[in-house]
């Protein structure tokens, strides 16, 4: 009769397989971005990314709130190879005023209990990291935050739902001046259980609670978790399977008793799966069944006691006692009599059977959902057989005499291809919470170290103003006769005395040496109404051994390239005027004479410094004795750039290069240039600001990484500003930081790879790519992998941050320098307000995703009275060099 009466509660394996399939579909929905908002099973990311690995250590406090008993714990984890964990704990009551009161009181109470615990253990004087096990569904965006989705089970506290419980806890902690703890992790009890068990068994990747409530968590592949950025590794998902069926998907399985329970609960319509399973409801289910059967005359001769009519009179512990082997029947009789009933022997057997059906259904349903999780784990790992461990906790599971073995048996039957070990969490979830906190603690301290490194690249507004002012001073020293010789910013006169006026014309050759590429160009300039510039060019490589060989070899190579180009263009016979863009500091006595002061960047050819580069080029042409050229002008790339842009915009009086190297030129009043005769008009000054700071004047903002980069360069002690701002060095700075962080175990698992030791692996273009906002982290990782750096997702985030800090500082410094230049121009002209255009070139400026913006913003902030337009030089400086050549040629022909 009982079997017939409870026909609906007895679930066949077919039904269980069906439930399993439905739950599998629910998990997928909960994980997917689009389906998640309406999914019943929430599949909440927990930000716990790994099982304990034994490296956890330290002393922690833990709170364990939300199960049948509230507990405060102190956990000591020692990393001595023996993996010993010591725990002390104390239970505190949670009276109804607390579980059904208001939020402030709840958290104050929790903190009061914590304070009491610390008092009794005499540990109030010390600061502790704390892990908070909070056994309710929380939406997390990081480990130390959780917005309560809804109360479940027997908690219903006002003003907590949809707020962050960690913030509330911290708030309450603030009022307790005697308690000093740092809340580092919020964990669900399932997660705590998995971690507790995971400490003893590394195979543990599922946590299940069958207690007051029921729930499970497991390790999911990151690539399946749409709600969290990143595709690498795994993260623990709190399924909140208790809500399975809340969208009606289990209606066919729910009975009238389930509906009645639900209606009388704190949260009607919610946690429908949980209400068929967990300890809070099991006794009541039995009572409702017995009541109905008695009413129908199937039990107790149709007699009903007041107790049997009273909600909550049958508890899960009673169900467990009634099902006990041997004493079960005796217990049943006693329990029924306590309910004011007078059961017959047959009644007792029948009641026992009711208990079995109700609790077996619970185990069956849990088994089906767990089987779905296990199948998912197996499929995620692409295994035909899965060997795994499930961490278990909860009073129902722990104290019901038959429950565990029934559950285990059904699970094994439902997933025959999984070898499952069920591991009971003896010590509760507090230990696991401590493990999570330990990892969080390590991350916090690592983060602190990384932040410290990055902070050394941070420039305050005062720093930047100081840089600007010092730059201004240095500009003056370079221009003044007495100080010029010792000035670090050399302020080299270029003998370019005006910007193009559109009358330039002719056919010219140009060389462009010293940037990323070496080019030879043919430039045809037309003037008048059909004013135009046509250019033909070819890029040639300069091998490293030539850049750093002898001067003769270098210039012979250049001439070889010119010969190839003339051949290629079919103009070998023509004796064309040539403009030579030579992007190094040259001391000029006229437009066609330039003595190399010293090599910068990646060049170091011997017997060139102190020599006239035009002479060297002429001699190399002579040595070759194949063609002749008329070398008319030698031009710095900044000057070439200014002229290229000046051809379009007459207001362009500044040329800036932010490329391999860093430099600026600008039109200065002749009367200010004490190193050149004459006071009329203007002349372009090649500042060579790369040397700024070579006298130590910006050493206070140089980091140890800058010093390392300097020491490893071709010109130690020189070009300090350039080494903080230009493409050739930014990658090197990044590399030095990465090495340092790796040495401290903060990156690449502490392994310094061969590639990381390789000077120059980090080119500016990689920096630009890694920092690109459009690139997902995975792609950043791919770039790093190309560089031979095997990075995890976290590594990639850090590398990106490092790149960002270094490039930001570069752009700001460059901006501060430029602000000094525009300010100087404004003061020269005695203007309230200056409107000026800066011609810009260089790969850093052109390719980096943020450099140009930060540079411009900085100039705006530091030179508020200047309205600066930035004009990108599209055609390179070859065009400008040709324009200068055209003017020089015309003046030369006119005998000026
Ligand atoms: C305890 C855990 O052992 O079990 C708690 O420490 C958990 O975190 C609880 O909530 C679940 O079982 P119950 O029966 O107390 O709800
Ligand atoms: C080029 C110019 O466009 O930019 C060169 O034509 C200049 O003259 C170069 O030296 C600077 O940028 P980078 O990044 O190539 O050093
Ligand atoms: C309820 C809670 C869940 C918890 C479970 C077991 O289902 O919503 O978060 O894990 O109970 O305590
Ligand atoms: C280096 C050179 C300088 C050049 C700059 C940009 O700083 O010394 O002459 O303008 O690089 O290429």
PDB file of N, CA, C and O in Angstrom, residues 38-70:
ATOM      1  N   UNK A  38      18.570  33.850 -17.536  1.00  0.00           N
ATOM      2  CA  UNK A  38      17.293  33.200 -17.267  1.00  0.00           C
ATOM      3  C   UNK A  38      17.465  31.762 -16.776  1.00  0.00           C
ATOM      4  O   UNK A  38      16.479  31.076 -16.523  1.00  0.00           O
ATOM      5  N   UNK A  39      18.709  31.323 -16.641  1.00  0.00           N
ATOM      6  CA  UNK A  39      18.935  29.925 -16.235  1.00  0.00           C
ATOM      7  C   UNK A  39      18.554  29.724 -14.772  1.00  0.00           C
ATOM      8  O   UNK A  39      18.799  30.588 -13.931  1.00  0.00           O
ATOM      9  N   UNK A  40      17.938  28.587 -14.467  1.00  0.00           N
ATOM     10  CA  UNK A  40      17.552  28.292 -13.085  1.00  0.00           C
ATOM     11  C   UNK A  40      18.781  27.895 -12.269  1.00  0.00           C
ATOM     12  O   UNK A  40      18.952  28.332 -11.127  1.00  0.00           O
ATOM     13  N   UNK A  41      19.610  27.070 -12.865  1.00  0.00           N
ATOM     14  CA  UNK A  41      20.833  26.633 -12.181  1.00  0.00           C
ATOM     15  C   UNK A  41      21.913  27.660 -12.514  1.00  0.00           C
ATOM     16  O   UNK A  41      22.339  27.783 -13.660  1.00  0.00           O
ATOM     17  N   UNK A  42      22.359  28.418 -11.515  1.00  0.00           N
ATOM     18  CA  UNK A  42      23.117  29.633 -11.786  1.00  0.00           C
ATOM     19  C   UNK A  42      24.578  29.435 -12.165  1.00  0.00           C
ATOM     20  O   UNK A  42      25.210  30.306 -12.750  1.00  0.00           O
ATOM     21  N   UNK A  43      25.155  28.303 -11.791  1.00  0.00           N
ATOM     22  CA  UNK A  43      26.534  28.024 -12.188  1.00  0.00           C
ATOM     23  C   UNK A  43      27.459  29.215 -11.912  1.00  0.00           C
ATOM     24  O   UNK A  43      28.004  29.841 -12.823  1.00  0.00           O
ATOM     25  N   UNK A  44      27.626  29.551 -10.656  1.00  0.00           N
ATOM     26  CA  UNK A  44      28.331  30.776 -10.288  1.00  0.00           C
ATOM     27  C   UNK A  44      29.855  30.607 -10.235  1.00  0.00           C
ATOM     28  O   UNK A  44      30.364  29.725  -9.538  1.00  0.00           O
ATOM     29  N   UNK A  45      30.582  31.450 -10.968  1.00  0.00           N
ATOM     30  CA  UNK A  45      32.048  31.410 -10.880  1.00  0.00           C
ATOM     31  C   UNK A  45      32.494  31.762  -9.455  1.00  0.00           C
ATOM     32  O   UNK A  45      31.921  32.655  -8.825  1.00  0.00           O
ATOM     33  N   UNK A  46      33.501  31.070  -8.960  1.00  0.00           N
ATOM     34  CA  UNK A  46      33.927  31.286  -7.571  1.00  0.00           C
ATOM     35  C   UNK A  46      35.278  31.980  -7.451  1.00  0.00           C
ATOM     36  O   UNK A  46      35.711  32.330  -6.354  1.00  0.00           O
ATOM     37  N   UNK A  47      35.989  32.081  -8.580  1.00  0.00           N
ATOM     38  CA  UNK A  47      37.337  32.664  -8.593  1.00  0.00           C
ATOM     39  C   UNK A  47      38.345  31.852  -7.794  1.00  0.00           C
ATOM     40  O   UNK A  47      39.410  32.335  -7.453  1.00  0.00           O
ATOM     41  N   UNK A  48      37.986  30.620  -7.532  1.00  0.00           N
ATOM     42  CA  UNK A  48      38.953  29.660  -6.981  1.00  0.00           C
ATOM     43  C   UNK A  48      39.451  28.872  -8.191  1.00  0.00           C
ATOM     44  O   UNK A  48      38.669  28.264  -8.899  1.00  0.00           O
ATOM     45  N   UNK A  49      40.783  28.955  -8.426  1.00  0.00           N
ATOM     46  CA  UNK A  49      41.291  28.424  -9.681  1.00  0.00           C
ATOM     47  C   UNK A  49      42.074  27.132  -9.559  1.00  0.00           C
ATOM     48  O   UNK A  49      42.471  26.549 -10.557  1.00  0.00           O
ATOM     49  N   UNK A  50      42.347  26.741  -8.316  1.00  0.00           N
ATOM     50  CA  UNK A  50      43.091  25.485  -8.228  1.00  0.00           C
ATOM     51  C   UNK A  50      42.812  24.761  -6.920  1.00  0.00           C
ATOM     52  O   UNK A  50      42.346  25.357  -5.957  1.00  0.00           O
ATOM     53  N   UNK A  51      43.087  23.496  -6.932  1.00  0.00           N
ATOM     54  CA  UNK A  51      42.985  22.650  -5.746  1.00  0.00           C
ATOM     55  C   UNK A  51      44.255  22.930  -4.933  1.00  0.00           C
ATOM     56  O   UNK A  51      45.271  23.294  -5.508  1.00  0.00           O
ATOM     57  N   UNK A  52      44.233  22.770  -3.622  1.00  0.00           N
ATOM     58  CA  UNK A  52      45.464  23.009  -2.851  1.00  0.00           C
ATOM     59  C   UNK A  52      46.620  22.162  -3.392  1.00  0.00           C
ATOM     60  O   UNK A  52      46.399  21.042  -3.838  1.00  0.00           O
ATOM     61  N   UNK A  53      47.810  22.735  -3.383  1.00  0.00           N
ATOM     62  CA  UNK A  53      48.947  21.964  -3.890  1.00  0.00           C
ATOM     63  C   UNK A  53      49.993  21.720  -2.814  1.00  0.00           C
ATOM     64  O   UNK A  53      51.096  21.247  -3.093  1.00  0.00           O
ATOM     65  N   UNK A  54      49.675  22.046  -1.584  1.00  0.00           N
ATOM     66  CA  UNK A  54      50.604  21.750  -0.498  1.00  0.00           C
ATOM     67  C   UNK A  54      51.539  22.897  -0.192  1.00  0.00           C
ATOM     68  O   UNK A  54      52.267  22.873   0.788  1.00  0.00           O
ATOM     69  N   UNK A  55      51.504  23.933  -1.051  1.00  0.00           N
ATOM     70  CA  UNK A  55      52.420  25.051  -0.801  1.00  0.00           C
ATOM     71  C   UNK A  55      51.759  26.111   0.080  1.00  0.00           C
ATOM     72  O   UNK A  55      52.374  27.114   0.411  1.00  0.00           O
ATOM     73  N   UNK A  56      50.503  25.863   0.444  1.00  0.00           N
ATOM     74  CA  UNK A  56      49.790  26.831   1.277  1.00  0.00           C
ATOM     75  C   UNK A  56      50.412  26.845   2.667  1.00  0.00           C
ATOM     76  O   UNK A  56      50.774  25.798   3.189  1.00  0.00           O
ATOM     77  N   UNK A  57      50.510  28.027   3.238  1.00  0.00           N
ATOM     78  CA  UNK A  57      50.999  28.085   4.606  1.00  0.00           C
ATOM     79  C   UNK A  57      50.513  29.354   5.307  1.00  0.00           C
ATOM     80  O   UNK A  57      50.108  30.311   4.663  1.00  0.00           O
ATOM     81  N   UNK A  58      50.579  29.294   6.619  1.00  0.00           N
ATOM     82  CA  UNK A  58      50.217  30.477   7.388  1.00  0.00           C
ATOM     83  C   UNK A  58      49.133  30.202   8.414  1.00  0.00           C
ATOM     84  O   UNK A  58      48.675  29.076   8.589  1.00  0.00           O
ATOM     85  N   UNK A  59      48.771  31.279   9.116  1.00  0.00           N
ATOM     86  CA  UNK A  59      47.735  31.191  10.134  1.00  0.00           C
ATOM     87  C   UNK A  59      46.531  31.977   9.661  1.00  0.00           C
ATOM     88  O   UNK A  59      46.668  33.133   9.273  1.00  0.00           O
ATOM     89  N   UNK A  60      45.377  31.360   9.729  1.00  0.00           N
ATOM     90  CA  UNK A  60      44.185  32.006   9.199  1.00  0.00           C
ATOM     91  C   UNK A  60      43.014  31.897  10.150  1.00  0.00           C
ATOM     92  O   UNK A  60      42.933  30.957  10.939  1.00  0.00           O
ATOM     93  N   UNK A  61      42.119  32.850  10.032  1.00  0.00           N
ATOM     94  CA  UNK A  61      40.843  32.727  10.714  1.00  0.00           C
ATOM     95  C   UNK A  61      39.800  32.382   9.660  1.00  0.00           C
ATOM     96  O   UNK A  61      39.964  32.716   8.488  1.00  0.00           O
ATOM     97  N   UNK A  62      38.761  31.672  10.093  1.00  0.00           N
ATOM     98  CA  UNK A  62      37.691  31.356   9.154  1.00  0.00           C
ATOM     99  C   UNK A  62      36.348  31.464   9.856  1.00  0.00           C
ATOM    100  O   UNK A  62      36.235  31.207  11.058  1.00  0.00           O
ATOM    101  N   UNK A  63      35.356  31.880   9.079  1.00  0.00           N
ATOM    102  CA  UNK A  63      33.977  31.903   9.563  1.00  0.00           C
ATOM    103  C   UNK A  63      33.223  30.893   8.721  1.00  0.00           C
ATOM    104  O   UNK A  63      33.479  30.770   7.529  1.00  0.00           O
ATOM    105  N   UNK A  64      32.316  30.185   9.323  1.00  0.00           N
ATOM    106  CA  UNK A  64      31.568  29.177   8.589  1.00  0.00           C
ATOM    107  C   UNK A  64      30.092  29.374   8.920  1.00  0.00           C
ATOM    108  O   UNK A  64      29.586  28.885   9.915  1.00  0.00           O
ATOM    109  N   UNK A  65      29.414  30.120   8.063  1.00  0.00           N
ATOM    110  CA  UNK A  65      28.028  30.518   8.350  1.00  0.00           C
ATOM    111  C   UNK A  65      27.087  30.031   7.258  1.00  0.00           C
ATOM    112  O   UNK A  65      27.368  30.194   6.074  1.00  0.00           O
ATOM    113  N   UNK A  66      25.990  29.419   7.680  1.00  0.00           N
ATOM    114  CA  UNK A  66      24.963  29.055   6.694  1.00  0.00           C
ATOM    115  C   UNK A  66      24.565  27.594   6.722  1.00  0.00           C
ATOM    116  O   UNK A  66      23.559  27.210   6.143  1.00  0.00           O
ATOM    117  N   UNK A  67      25.371  26.772   7.371  1.00  0.00           N
ATOM    118  CA  UNK A  67      24.968  25.377   7.556  1.00  0.00           C
ATOM    119  C   UNK A  67      24.140  25.289   8.836  1.00  0.00           C
ATOM    120  O   UNK A  67      23.622  26.297   9.324  1.00  0.00           O
ATOM    121  N   UNK A  68      24.049  24.100   9.408  1.00  0.00           N
ATOM    122  CA  UNK A  68      23.215  23.983  10.604  1.00  0.00           C
ATOM    123  C   UNK A  68      23.870  24.647  11.811  1.00  0.00           C
ATOM    124  O   UNK A  68      23.192  25.033  12.745  1.00  0.00           O
ATOM    125  N   UNK A  69      25.209  24.783  11.759  1.00  0.00           N
ATOM    126  CA  UNK A  69      25.874  25.395  12.911  1.00  0.00           C
ATOM    127  C   UNK A  69      26.894  26.433  12.462  1.00  0.00           C
ATOM    128  O   UNK A  69      27.680  26.194  11.551  1.00  0.00           O
ATOM    129  N   UNK A  70      26.864  27.571  13.154  1.00  0.00           N
ATOM    130  CA  UNK A  70      27.801  28.664  12.840  1.00  0.00           C
ATOM    131  C   UNK A  70      29.079  28.441  13.639  1.00  0.00           C
ATOM    132  O   UNK A  70      29.040  28.150  14.825  1.00  0.00           O
TER     133      UNK A  70
END
